[in-house]
Short mmCIF file of C-alpha atoms in Angstrom, two decimals:
data_model
loop_
_atom_site.label_atom_id
_atom_site.label_comp_id
_atom_site.label_asym_id
_atom_site.label_seq_id
_atom_site.Cartn_x
_atom_site.Cartn_y
_atom_site.Cartn_z
CA UNK A 143 25.12 4.40 62.76
CA UNK A 144 23.76 7.15 60.51
CA UNK A 145 20.03 7.46 59.97
CA UNK A 146 20.53 6.77 56.28
CA UNK A 147 22.41 3.42 56.94
CA UNK A 148 19.76 2.50 59.52
CA UNK A 149 17.06 3.22 57.03
CA UNK A 150 18.53 0.97 54.47
CA UNK A 151 19.08 -1.87 56.81
CA UNK A 152 15.40 -1.53 58.12
CA UNK A 153 14.22 -1.49 54.49
CA UNK A 154 16.06 -4.81 53.84
CA UNK A 155 14.59 -6.38 56.93
CA UNK A 156 11.07 -5.39 56.05
CA UNK A 157 11.45 -6.59 52.43
CA UNK A 158 12.60 -10.04 53.82
CA UNK A 159 9.52 -10.08 56.03
CA UNK A 160 7.33 -9.32 53.04
CA UNK A 161 8.97 -12.09 50.87
CA UNK A 162 8.58 -14.64 53.71
CA UNK A 163 4.93 -13.72 54.14
CA UNK A 164 4.49 -14.03 50.30
CA UNK A 165 6.22 -17.46 50.28
CA UNK A 166 3.75 -18.75 52.94
CA UNK A 167 0.92 -17.79 50.57
CA UNK A 168 -0.21 -14.78 52.55
CA UNK A 169 0.83 -11.91 50.20
CA UNK A 170 1.41 -8.29 51.19
CA UNK A 171 -2.08 -7.54 52.37
CA UNK A 172 -2.13 -10.55 54.69
CA UNK A 173 1.29 -9.60 55.88
CA UNK A 174 -0.15 -6.38 57.05
CA UNK A 175 -2.71 -8.51 58.94
CA UNK A 176 -5.90 -7.05 57.37
CA UNK A 177 -6.92 -8.72 54.18
CA UNK A 178 -9.86 -10.97 55.04
CA UNK A 179 -9.87 -9.93 58.62
CA UNK A 180 -12.34 -7.77 60.58
CA UNK A 181 -16.18 -7.97 60.68
CA UNK A 182 -18.06 -8.72 57.59
CA UNK A 183 -19.91 -5.73 56.08
CA UNK A 184 -23.47 -6.38 55.42
CA UNK A 185 -24.87 -3.64 53.27
CA UNK A 186 -24.01 -1.58 50.21
CA UNK A 187 -24.21 1.42 52.43
CA UNK A 188 -21.22 0.08 54.28
CA UNK A 189 -18.47 -0.43 51.77
CA UNK A 190 -15.08 -2.04 52.73
CA UNK A 191 -12.54 0.89 52.46
CA UNK A 192 -9.11 -0.20 51.12
CA UNK A 193 -5.85 1.46 50.28
CA UNK A 194 -3.53 -0.29 47.70
CA UNK A 195 0.02 0.92 47.86
CA UNK A 196 3.77 -0.05 47.51
CA UNK A 197 4.73 -0.54 51.22
CA UNK A 198 4.62 1.15 54.52
CA UNK A 199 8.49 1.04 55.16
CA UNK A 200 8.69 3.95 52.64
CA UNK A 201 8.09 7.19 54.57
CA UNK A 202 5.98 8.58 51.77
CA UNK A 203 3.63 5.80 51.61
CA UNK A 204 3.41 5.58 55.36
CA UNK A 205 2.17 9.19 55.29
CA UNK A 206 -0.34 8.29 52.55
CA UNK A 207 -1.74 5.44 54.59
CA UNK A 208 -1.69 7.43 57.78
CA UNK A 209 -4.06 9.85 55.90
CA UNK A 210 -6.27 6.92 54.93
CA UNK A 211 -6.47 5.91 58.57
CA UNK A 212 -7.24 9.38 59.65
CA UNK A 213 -10.13 9.46 57.28
CA UNK A 214 -11.51 6.02 58.47
CA UNK A 215 -11.26 7.40 62.02
CA UNK A 216 -13.26 10.34 61.07
CA UNK A 217 -16.16 7.99 60.30
CA UNK A 218 -16.10 6.71 63.91
CA UNK A 219 -14.28 3.50 63.01
CA UNK A 220 -10.93 2.25 64.21
CA UNK A 221 -8.08 2.69 61.88
CA UNK A 222 -7.74 -1.01 61.67
CA UNK A 223 -10.90 -1.07 59.64
CA UNK A 224 -8.87 0.12 56.67
CA UNK A 225 -7.90 -2.79 54.40
CA UNK A 226 -4.25 -2.67 53.30
CA UNK A 227 -3.31 -4.12 49.93
CA UNK A 228 0.52 -3.98 49.89
CA UNK A 229 1.98 -4.82 46.41
CA UNK A 230 5.73 -4.05 47.26
CA UNK A 231 6.13 -2.57 43.77
CA UNK A 232 4.60 -5.37 41.77
CA UNK A 233 1.73 -4.33 39.35
CA UNK A 234 0.76 -7.97 38.95
CA UNK A 235 0.24 -8.36 42.76
CA UNK A 236 -1.56 -5.06 42.84
CA UNK A 237 -4.13 -6.25 40.26
CA UNK A 238 -4.43 -9.74 41.87
CA UNK A 239 -5.02 -8.33 45.39
CA UNK A 240 -7.66 -5.94 44.09
CA UNK A 241 -9.44 -8.69 42.23
CA UNK A 242 -9.43 -10.94 45.26
CA UNK A 243 -10.82 -8.22 47.54
CA UNK A 244 -13.64 -7.47 45.00
CA UNK A 245 -14.59 -11.20 44.81
CA UNK A 246 -14.46 -11.45 48.66
CA UNK A 247 -16.63 -8.36 49.12
CA UNK A 248 -18.91 -8.87 46.15
CA UNK A 249 -17.73 -5.58 44.77
CA UNK A 250 -18.86 -3.66 47.91
CA UNK A 251 -15.51 -1.85 48.04
CA UNK A 252 -14.38 1.82 48.12
CA UNK A 253 -10.73 1.61 46.88
CA UNK A 254 -8.01 4.12 47.01
CA UNK A 255 -4.96 3.07 44.94
CA UNK A 256 -1.82 4.01 43.29
CA UNK A 257 -1.69 1.36 40.51
CA UNK A 258 2.14 1.24 40.69
CA UNK A 259 2.48 2.03 36.87
CA UNK A 260 0.46 3.72 34.24
CA UNK A 261 -0.48 0.59 32.23
CA UNK A 262 -1.78 -1.21 35.29
CA UNK A 263 -4.40 1.39 35.97
CA UNK A 264 -6.88 0.38 33.16
CA UNK A 265 -7.32 -3.32 34.18
CA UNK A 266 -7.76 -2.24 37.83
CA UNK A 267 -10.36 0.30 37.00
CA UNK A 268 -12.20 -2.19 34.69
CA UNK A 269 -12.21 -4.83 37.40
CA UNK A 270 -13.69 -2.39 39.94
CA UNK A 271 -16.26 -0.98 37.55
CA UNK A 272 -17.38 -4.50 36.47
CA UNK A 273 -17.91 -5.41 40.14
CA UNK A 274 -19.82 -2.12 40.73
CA UNK A 275 -17.28 -0.99 43.22
CA UNK A 276 -15.78 2.45 43.51
CA UNK A 277 -12.18 3.47 42.95
CA UNK A 278 -10.10 6.70 43.19
CA UNK A 279 -6.54 6.61 41.88
CA UNK A 280 -3.39 8.60 42.40
CA UNK A 281 -0.18 9.31 40.44
CA UNK A 282 -0.31 6.61 37.66
CA UNK A 283 -2.61 6.20 34.74
CA UNK A 284 -2.30 6.47 30.95
CA UNK A 285 -3.39 9.66 29.21
CA UNK A 286 -6.23 8.02 27.39
CA UNK A 287 -7.92 6.72 30.60
CA UNK A 288 -10.46 9.08 32.22
CA UNK A 289 -12.86 8.68 35.21
CA UNK A 290 -15.75 9.97 33.23
CA UNK A 291 -15.44 7.12 30.74
CA UNK A 292 -16.57 4.72 33.56
CA UNK A 293 -19.67 6.43 34.83
CA UNK A 294 -19.64 6.87 38.59
CA UNK A 295 -17.38 3.78 39.47
CA UNK A 296 -14.05 5.42 38.59
CA UNK A 297 -14.46 8.34 40.89
CA UNK A 298 -11.36 10.39 40.45
CA UNK A 299 -7.76 10.60 39.57
CA UNK A 300 -5.24 12.94 41.42
CA UNK A 301 -1.68 13.50 40.37
CA UNK A 302 0.81 16.20 40.96
CA UNK A 303 2.40 18.43 38.47
CA UNK A 304 5.98 17.22 38.74
CA UNK A 305 7.41 19.02 35.73
CA UNK A 306 7.56 22.47 37.33
CA UNK A 307 8.80 21.42 40.79
CA UNK A 308 11.46 19.03 39.37
CA UNK A 309 12.66 21.77 37.06
CA UNK A 310 12.80 24.19 40.07
CA UNK A 311 14.84 21.70 42.20
CA UNK A 312 17.27 21.27 39.19
CA UNK A 313 17.76 24.96 38.96
CA UNK A 314 18.51 25.11 42.74
CA UNK A 315 21.07 22.40 42.20
CA UNK A 316 22.62 24.14 39.19
CA UNK A 317 22.94 27.43 41.07
CA UNK A 318 24.58 25.66 43.97
CA UNK A 319 27.07 24.20 41.45
CA UNK A 320 27.87 27.70 40.03
CA UNK A 321 26.01 26.90 36.78
CA UNK A 322 28.50 24.39 35.46
CA UNK A 323 29.80 20.87 35.86
CA UNK A 324 28.63 17.22 35.48
CA UNK A 325 25.59 15.79 37.23
CA UNK A 326 24.16 12.37 37.58
CA UNK A 327 20.38 11.56 37.94
CA UNK A 328 18.54 8.76 39.66
CA UNK A 329 14.92 8.18 38.64
CA UNK A 330 11.97 6.20 39.79
CA UNK A 331 10.23 3.21 38.06
CA UNK A 332 10.67 4.02 34.19
CA UNK A 333 6.94 3.66 33.41
CA UNK A 334 5.73 5.72 36.42
CA UNK A 335 4.14 9.09 35.46
CA UNK A 336 6.01 10.93 38.29
CA UNK A 337 9.36 9.37 37.28
CA UNK A 338 8.91 10.39 33.74
CA UNK A 339 7.88 14.00 34.56
CA UNK A 340 10.65 14.46 37.21
CA UNK A 341 13.28 13.45 34.71
CA UNK A 342 11.77 15.79 32.09
CA UNK A 343 11.81 18.60 34.55
CA UNK A 344 15.50 18.11 34.97
CA UNK A 345 16.05 18.11 31.21
CA UNK A 346 13.97 21.21 30.88
CA UNK A 347 16.10 23.07 33.36
CA UNK A 348 19.18 22.05 31.52
CA UNK A 349 18.15 23.92 28.42
CA UNK A 350 19.05 27.21 30.27
CA UNK A 351 22.39 25.85 31.51
CA UNK A 352 24.59 24.90 28.60
CA UNK A 353 27.53 24.28 30.91
CA UNK A 354 25.73 21.54 32.85
CA UNK A 355 26.52 18.08 31.56
CA UNK A 356 24.27 15.02 32.36
CA UNK A 357 26.86 12.27 32.82
CA UNK A 358 24.26 9.50 33.28
CA UNK A 359 20.70 8.91 34.38
CA UNK A 360 19.42 5.59 35.69
CA UNK A 361 16.21 4.32 37.11
CA UNK A 362 16.51 3.53 40.81
CA UNK A 363 12.90 2.31 41.10
CA UNK A 364 12.12 4.48 44.06
CA UNK A 365 14.46 2.16 46.07
CA UNK A 366 16.95 3.33 48.58
CA UNK A 367 19.33 0.31 48.27
CA UNK A 368 19.19 0.36 44.53
CA UNK A 369 20.02 4.04 44.58
CA UNK A 370 22.95 3.38 46.86
CA UNK A 371 24.26 0.83 44.47
CA UNK A 372 23.88 3.02 41.47
CA UNK A 373 25.35 6.00 43.13
CA UNK A 374 28.41 3.98 44.19
CA UNK A 375 28.89 2.88 40.57
CA UNK A 376 28.61 6.47 39.38
CA UNK A 377 31.29 7.46 41.84
CA UNK A 378 33.58 4.73 40.57
CA UNK A 379 32.93 5.67 36.91
CA UNK A 380 32.89 9.42 37.01
CA UNK A 381 34.87 10.29 40.18
CA UNK A 382 35.29 14.05 40.71
CA UNK A 383 33.50 14.85 37.49
CA UNK A 384 30.24 14.64 39.57
CA UNK A 385 29.39 18.02 40.88
CA UNK A 386 25.70 17.42 41.65
CA UNK A 387 22.91 14.78 41.92
CA UNK A 388 19.34 15.05 40.93
CA UNK A 389 17.11 12.45 42.69
CA UNK A 390 13.55 11.63 41.76
CA UNK A 391 12.48 11.22 45.41
CA UNK A 392 13.64 11.39 49.04
CA UNK A 393 14.21 7.68 49.57
CA UNK A 394 16.45 7.52 46.47
CA UNK A 395 18.34 10.48 48.07
CA UNK A 396 18.96 8.53 51.19
CA UNK A 397 20.72 5.88 49.27
CA UNK A 398 22.71 8.54 47.41
CA UNK A 399 23.72 10.32 50.66
CA UNK A 400 24.98 7.03 52.21
CA UNK A 401 27.15 6.40 49.03
CA UNK A 402 28.61 9.91 49.35
CA UNK A 403 29.16 9.52 53.12
CA UNK A 404 31.09 6.38 52.42
CA UNK A 405 33.41 8.31 50.24
CA UNK A 406 33.57 11.41 52.55
CA UNK A 407 31.56 13.40 50.08
CA UNK A 408 28.39 14.08 51.99
CA UNK A 409 27.96 17.86 52.15
CA UNK A 410 30.57 18.20 49.27
CA UNK A 411 28.49 17.16 46.40
CA UNK A 412 25.05 18.83 46.48
CA UNK A 413 21.79 16.81 45.87
CA UNK A 414 18.07 17.54 45.44
CA UNK A 415 15.21 15.17 46.07
CA UNK A 416 11.47 15.15 46.09
CA UNK A 417 8.41 14.22 48.43
CA UNK A 418 9.18 16.28 51.49
CA UNK A 419 9.30 13.40 53.94
CA UNK A 420 10.18 14.14 57.59
CA UNK A 421 13.65 12.80 57.38
CA UNK A 422 14.44 14.64 54.23
CA UNK A 423 13.18 17.89 55.78
CA UNK A 424 15.65 17.32 58.59
CA UNK A 425 18.35 16.82 56.09
CA UNK A 426 17.44 20.04 54.34
CA UNK A 427 17.74 21.86 57.61
CA UNK A 428 21.09 20.33 58.19
CA UNK A 429 22.16 21.32 54.68
CA UNK A 430 22.72 17.79 53.34
CA UNK A 431 19.92 18.22 50.83
CA UNK A 432 19.47 21.46 48.95
CA UNK A 433 15.73 21.13 48.22
CA UNK A 434 12.84 18.74 48.38
CA UNK A 435 9.26 19.02 47.33
CA UNK A 436 6.22 18.35 49.63
CA UNK A 437 3.06 16.85 48.06
CA UNK A 438 1.12 16.58 51.36
CA UNK A 439 0.77 12.78 51.31
CA UNK A 440 -1.18 12.67 54.47
CA UNK A 441 -3.91 14.78 52.97
CA UNK A 442 -3.56 12.94 49.54
CA UNK A 443 -4.06 9.61 51.24
CA UNK A 444 -7.09 10.72 53.32
CA UNK A 445 -8.87 12.56 50.55
CA UNK A 446 -8.40 9.80 47.90
CA UNK A 447 -10.05 7.35 50.30
CA UNK A 448 -12.76 9.88 51.08
CA UNK A 449 -13.66 10.43 47.42
CA UNK A 450 -14.11 6.78 46.88
CA UNK A 451 -16.04 6.20 50.08
CA UNK A 452 -18.45 9.16 49.65
CA UNK A 453 -19.06 8.37 46.08
CA UNK A 454 -19.84 4.64 47.07
CA UNK A 455 -22.26 5.78 49.83
CA UNK A 456 -24.10 8.29 47.66
CA UNK A 457 -22.90 11.45 49.33
CA UNK A 458 -22.10 12.83 45.88
CA UNK A 459 -22.53 11.51 42.35
CA UNK A 460 -19.23 11.62 40.44
CA UNK A 461 -20.87 11.80 37.01
CA UNK A 462 -22.60 15.10 38.14
CA UNK A 463 -19.10 16.69 38.76
CA UNK A 464 -17.16 18.67 36.15
CA UNK A 465 -14.17 16.96 34.67
CA UNK A 466 -11.88 19.29 36.68
CA UNK A 467 -13.20 17.62 39.84
CA UNK A 468 -12.44 14.11 38.55
CA UNK A 469 -8.86 14.65 37.27
CA UNK A 470 -6.88 17.18 39.08
CA UNK A 471 -3.52 18.08 40.58
CA UNK A 472 -2.75 18.05 44.21
CA UNK A 473 -0.78 20.76 46.01
CA UNK A 474 3.03 21.02 46.04
CA UNK A 475 5.37 23.07 48.38
CA UNK A 476 9.12 23.62 47.72
CA UNK A 477 11.31 23.22 50.63
CA UNK A 478 14.77 24.82 50.91
CA UNK A 479 17.03 25.56 53.82
CA UNK A 480 15.67 29.04 53.99
CA UNK A 481 12.06 27.86 54.94
CA UNK A 482 12.56 24.23 56.14
CA UNK A 483 12.33 25.01 59.85
CA UNK A 484 8.99 26.90 59.36
CA UNK A 485 7.60 24.31 57.04
CA UNK A 486 8.41 21.51 59.59
CA UNK A 487 6.67 23.45 62.38
CA UNK A 488 3.46 23.92 60.33
CA UNK A 489 3.15 20.57 58.59
CA UNK A 490 5.22 17.82 60.31
CA UNK A 491 5.55 18.69 64.06
CA UNK A 492 1.73 18.68 64.21
CA UNK A 493 -0.32 17.21 61.35
CA UNK A 494 -3.14 19.70 60.38
CA UNK A 495 -6.67 18.45 60.84
CA UNK A 496 -8.48 18.20 57.49
CA UNK A 497 -12.10 18.33 56.51
CA UNK A 498 -12.40 15.03 54.53
CA UNK A 499 -15.60 16.36 52.70
CA UNK A 500 -13.58 19.30 51.33
CA UNK A 501 -12.92 16.90 48.37
CA UNK A 502 -10.82 19.12 46.12
CA UNK A 503 -8.92 21.02 48.87
CA UNK A 504 -7.11 21.81 50.92
CA UNK A 505 -8.71 25.11 50.21
CA UNK A 506 -10.27 23.79 46.94
CA UNK A 507 -7.03 24.88 45.19
CA UNK A 508 -6.89 22.16 42.58
CA UNK A 509 -5.49 22.84 39.17
CA UNK A 510 -7.42 21.01 36.47
CA UNK A 511 -5.60 19.51 33.35
#
């Protein structure tokens, strides 16, 4: 069985487990075995540390959460002390879980969160601020929402500049195609900031390639199975008109590759992806993926939790920081077959040890916006 097919089947099994737990009234966080568990925290100096995210079956989010756990362990606590709020892609559940945790802990919470989509960020931040908790967000928020509008309680927002890297992966794809031919695109959740930017990066690159035709672009919702179904339908509709595929992330790419493999086209039609997951890097090394983009999710997950925690415990005062330290871009690294082995050795074979008080690193190399 191919890795990709096995990944799709495991994703299905984990989703069923999640739905079963939800049907029993447990929800994603209880399915992880941590919401409402563990010793009670007695003082404001000892906030509950929580990470709210999509699910851990996705390699990207697994790396995010592993960073959160590494930060918790740096405090001398077991990684099980991290509270997991798993929303499985539901903004409604994301908000409900956060409100439940705030009520349970009387606001004594340091929360790291991807709010799942941009509109969901405001009600979550407002709920945390109203309860006097502390929150740091990544990826998704609306442009009119800023941490400094909420005093110290909305600590920070980190995103990644997806326009440039997505444009670069598109250019790599177009060059592989000889600068001409039809392509299809598979995006993330339509209202997600990264999904919007990654699609726009593709469109920007196309301006310099008049002989590239976008046959269709559909939202695959960051989901491997949905991507597999969409790509299968693309192959039925367009056949050999498809000369390349632009994927908004690695897990979408896995579904695309399985659809191509089923038709004997894996390695024939080039694809590019995004996120730099370990499996994707291996596929770049093999030549099955032309490029992916690493956003260092382990560091991102740890530093987002650290920012919320150290603000909550008074290690620093967010309102004393410049705006560039409260809204900033994380690092990105382009990975191609030329450098994938070296990248894997440095970042994946052994995870670097990070200083979780180097808030705007690694190397304080943030780009403000």
